[in-house]
XYZ file of C-alpha atoms in Angstrom:
232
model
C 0.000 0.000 0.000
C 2.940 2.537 0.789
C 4.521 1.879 -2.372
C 1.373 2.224 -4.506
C 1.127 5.385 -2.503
C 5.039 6.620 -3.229
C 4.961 5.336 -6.678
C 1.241 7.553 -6.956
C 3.304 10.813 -5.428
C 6.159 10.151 -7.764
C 3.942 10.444 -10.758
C 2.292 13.717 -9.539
C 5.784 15.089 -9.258
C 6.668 14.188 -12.713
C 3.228 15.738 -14.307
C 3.954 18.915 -12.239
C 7.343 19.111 -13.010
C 6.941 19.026 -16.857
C 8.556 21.790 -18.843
C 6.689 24.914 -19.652
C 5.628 25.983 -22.804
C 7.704 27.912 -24.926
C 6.390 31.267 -26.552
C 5.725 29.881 -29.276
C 3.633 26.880 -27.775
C 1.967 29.427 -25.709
C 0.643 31.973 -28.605
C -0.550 29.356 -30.455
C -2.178 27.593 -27.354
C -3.833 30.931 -27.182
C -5.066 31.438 -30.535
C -6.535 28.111 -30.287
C -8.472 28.248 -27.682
C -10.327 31.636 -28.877
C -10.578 29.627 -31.729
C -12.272 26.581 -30.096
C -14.968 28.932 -28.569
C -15.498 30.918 -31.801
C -16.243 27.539 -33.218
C -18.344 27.131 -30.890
C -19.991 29.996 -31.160
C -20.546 30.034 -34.584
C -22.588 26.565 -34.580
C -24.649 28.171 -32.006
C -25.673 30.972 -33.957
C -26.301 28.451 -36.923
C -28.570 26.308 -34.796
C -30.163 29.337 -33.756
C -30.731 30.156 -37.453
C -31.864 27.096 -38.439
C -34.606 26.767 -35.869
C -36.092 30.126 -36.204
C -35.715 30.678 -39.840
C -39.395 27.884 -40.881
C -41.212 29.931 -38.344
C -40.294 34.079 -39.309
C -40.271 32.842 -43.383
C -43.818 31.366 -42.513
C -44.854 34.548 -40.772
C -43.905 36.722 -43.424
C -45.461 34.524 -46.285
C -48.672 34.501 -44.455
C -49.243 38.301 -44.363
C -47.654 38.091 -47.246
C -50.597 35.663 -48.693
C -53.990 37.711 -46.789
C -52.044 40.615 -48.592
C -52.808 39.177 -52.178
C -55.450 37.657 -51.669
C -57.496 40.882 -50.319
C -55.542 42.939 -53.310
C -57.440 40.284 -56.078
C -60.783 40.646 -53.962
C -61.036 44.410 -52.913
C -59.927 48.004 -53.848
C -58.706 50.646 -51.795
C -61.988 51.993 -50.752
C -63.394 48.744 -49.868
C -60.720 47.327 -47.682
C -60.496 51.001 -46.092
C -64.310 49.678 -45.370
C -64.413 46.789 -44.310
C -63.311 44.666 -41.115
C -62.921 40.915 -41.820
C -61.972 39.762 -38.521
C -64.061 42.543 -36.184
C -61.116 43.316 -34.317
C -62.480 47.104 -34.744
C -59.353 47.706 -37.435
C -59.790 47.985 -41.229
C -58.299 45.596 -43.550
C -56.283 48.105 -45.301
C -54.794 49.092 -41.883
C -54.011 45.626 -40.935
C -52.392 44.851 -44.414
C -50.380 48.406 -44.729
C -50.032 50.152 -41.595
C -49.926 47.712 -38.684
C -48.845 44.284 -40.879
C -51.488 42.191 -38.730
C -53.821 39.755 -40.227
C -57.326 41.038 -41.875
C -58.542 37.143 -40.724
C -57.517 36.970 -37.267
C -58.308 39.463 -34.189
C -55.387 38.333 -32.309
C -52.585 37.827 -34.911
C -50.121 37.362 -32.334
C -52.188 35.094 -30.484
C -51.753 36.405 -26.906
C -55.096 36.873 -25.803
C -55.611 40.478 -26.453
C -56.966 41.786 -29.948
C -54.547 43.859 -32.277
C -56.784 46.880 -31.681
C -56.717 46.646 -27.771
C -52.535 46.401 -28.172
C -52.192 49.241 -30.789
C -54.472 51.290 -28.466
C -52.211 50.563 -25.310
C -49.048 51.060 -27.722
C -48.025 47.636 -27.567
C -47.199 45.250 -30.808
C -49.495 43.930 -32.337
C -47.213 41.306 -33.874
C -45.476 40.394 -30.311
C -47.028 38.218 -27.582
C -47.297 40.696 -24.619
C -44.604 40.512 -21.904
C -42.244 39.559 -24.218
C -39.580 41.275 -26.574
C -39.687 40.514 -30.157
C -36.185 41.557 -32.131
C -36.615 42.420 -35.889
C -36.184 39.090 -37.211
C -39.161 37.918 -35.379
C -37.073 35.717 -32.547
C -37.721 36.368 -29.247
C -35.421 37.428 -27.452
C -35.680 35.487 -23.670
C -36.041 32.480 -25.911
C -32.254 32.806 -26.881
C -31.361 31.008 -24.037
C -33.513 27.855 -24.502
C -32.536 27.509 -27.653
C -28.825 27.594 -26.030
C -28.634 27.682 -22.896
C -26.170 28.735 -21.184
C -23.704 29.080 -24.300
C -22.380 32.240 -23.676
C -20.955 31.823 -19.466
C -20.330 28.232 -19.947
C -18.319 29.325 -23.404
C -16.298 32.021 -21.808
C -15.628 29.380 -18.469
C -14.382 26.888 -20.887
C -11.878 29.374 -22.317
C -10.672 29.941 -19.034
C -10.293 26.445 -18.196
C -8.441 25.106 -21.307
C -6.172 28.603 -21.257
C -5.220 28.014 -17.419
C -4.699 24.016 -18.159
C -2.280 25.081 -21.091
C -0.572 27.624 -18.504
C -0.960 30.100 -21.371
C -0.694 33.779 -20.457
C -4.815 34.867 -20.963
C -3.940 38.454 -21.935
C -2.630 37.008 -25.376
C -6.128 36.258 -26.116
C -7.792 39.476 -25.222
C -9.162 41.047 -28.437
C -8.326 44.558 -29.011
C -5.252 45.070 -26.967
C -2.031 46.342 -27.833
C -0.595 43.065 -26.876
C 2.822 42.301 -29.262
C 1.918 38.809 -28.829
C -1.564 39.268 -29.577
C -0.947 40.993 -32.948
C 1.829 38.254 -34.088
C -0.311 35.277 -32.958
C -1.894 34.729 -36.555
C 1.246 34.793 -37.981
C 2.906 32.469 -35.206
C 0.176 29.731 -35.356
C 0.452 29.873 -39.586
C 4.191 29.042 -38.775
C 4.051 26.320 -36.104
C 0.904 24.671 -38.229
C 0.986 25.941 -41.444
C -1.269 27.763 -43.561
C -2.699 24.192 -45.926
C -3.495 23.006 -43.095
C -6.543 19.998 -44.024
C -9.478 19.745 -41.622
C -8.779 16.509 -40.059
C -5.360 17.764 -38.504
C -6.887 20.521 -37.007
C -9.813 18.711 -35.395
C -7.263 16.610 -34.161
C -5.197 19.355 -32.884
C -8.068 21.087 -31.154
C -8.660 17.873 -29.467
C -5.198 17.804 -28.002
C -5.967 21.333 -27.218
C -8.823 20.507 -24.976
C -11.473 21.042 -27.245
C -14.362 18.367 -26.351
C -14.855 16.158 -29.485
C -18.509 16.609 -28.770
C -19.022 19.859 -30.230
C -16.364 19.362 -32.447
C -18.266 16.503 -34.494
C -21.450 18.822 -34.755
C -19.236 21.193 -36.826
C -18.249 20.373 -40.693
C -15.260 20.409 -41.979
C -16.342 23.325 -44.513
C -17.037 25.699 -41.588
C -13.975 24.335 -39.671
C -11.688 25.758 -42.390
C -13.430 29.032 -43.073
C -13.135 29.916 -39.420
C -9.431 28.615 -39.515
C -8.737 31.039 -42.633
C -10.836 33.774 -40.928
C -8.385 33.543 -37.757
C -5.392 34.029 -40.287
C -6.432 36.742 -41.607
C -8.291 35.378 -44.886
């Protein structure tokens, strides 16, 4: 038992006494790991994309169909007339004012009518209580779409640059840091610039980069984001 315990102590010693890493080692460490999260980041934002993109096209090509389809019926006068839906709103001020449905009192479904939300100066095209960005995607539903991304991203970084003992200041953006100005140049020389996509997944792995949300990202946008970090 005491040897298993020496011979245990003995290997600690050895892992802790390893030699740092050079500068070199170090920049490119640090461009790597920004590079890991940016990576990350940028699948995010795609899966974002992806899953609100069916529901704000559908949106729009639904006002954009009661839009024709009152044009072919009525004129001017008649939709400036008329109130399909009785939310106590004309059709022509649904179709080209407000950009609510002619058919439906509540477009956005949220238990009040257009008419009651335009009068309290609310959206008609937003669910009350919440806060609808331009493309339609809401914004407190960021974080169930990913949750969490953006502190568990940044703690990551943290992790991987304290487990490389790299100097986190190289990887501050913006600063007049020597070593943060040569690093694209350092990590083209230490990995090259032809580079192919399977040596750098592998290389982020050794990195630190989990090979989870690695494999959710192609090799395509691997690359790009590779070139984009070299400066083209």
């Amino acid at each position: 038992m005491q040897e298993n315990f020496q011979l245990e102590n003995n290997n600690q010693n050895q892992f802790d006494q390893r030699p740092p890493l050079g500068r070199n080692q170090k920049i490119a460490a640090a461009v790597l790991a920004v590079f890991a999260i940016a990576v990350v980041f940028m699948w995010a934002a795609q899966f974002k994309k992806s899953i609100s993109g069916p529901f704000s096209n559908g949106s729009e090509n639904a006002q954009t169909g009661d839009q024709t389809s009152l044009q072919q019926e009525d004129s001017e006068e008649s939709l400036r007339a008329k109130d399909t839906d009785g939310d106590g709103l004309s059709d022509w001020d649904e179709l080209y004012f407000y950009k609510t449905s002619p058919y439906l009192e509540d477009s956005d479904s949220d238990g009040f009518t257009d008419k009651q939300e335009i009068d309290n100066e609310k959206d008609p095209n937003c669910p009350v209580g919440r806060d609808c960005d331009s493309s339609g995607i809401v914004e407190g539903d960021a974080d169930v779409v990913n949750p969490g991304s953006k502190a568990d991203d940044s703690d990551s970084l943290n992790t991987l640059m304290d487990q490389l003992n790299v100097d986190q200041n190289l990887s501050q953006p913006g600063q007049s840091n020597a070593g943060a100005a040569e690093m694209p140049a350092e990590l083209k020389a230490i990995f090259g610039s032809n580079m192919d996509a399977a040596t750098l997944r592998q290389t982020l792995l050794q990195y630190g980069m989990q090979k989870e949300a690695l494999d959710k990202i192609s090799d395509e946008q691997l690359m790009q984001s590779y070139k984009e970090i070299l400066g083209g």
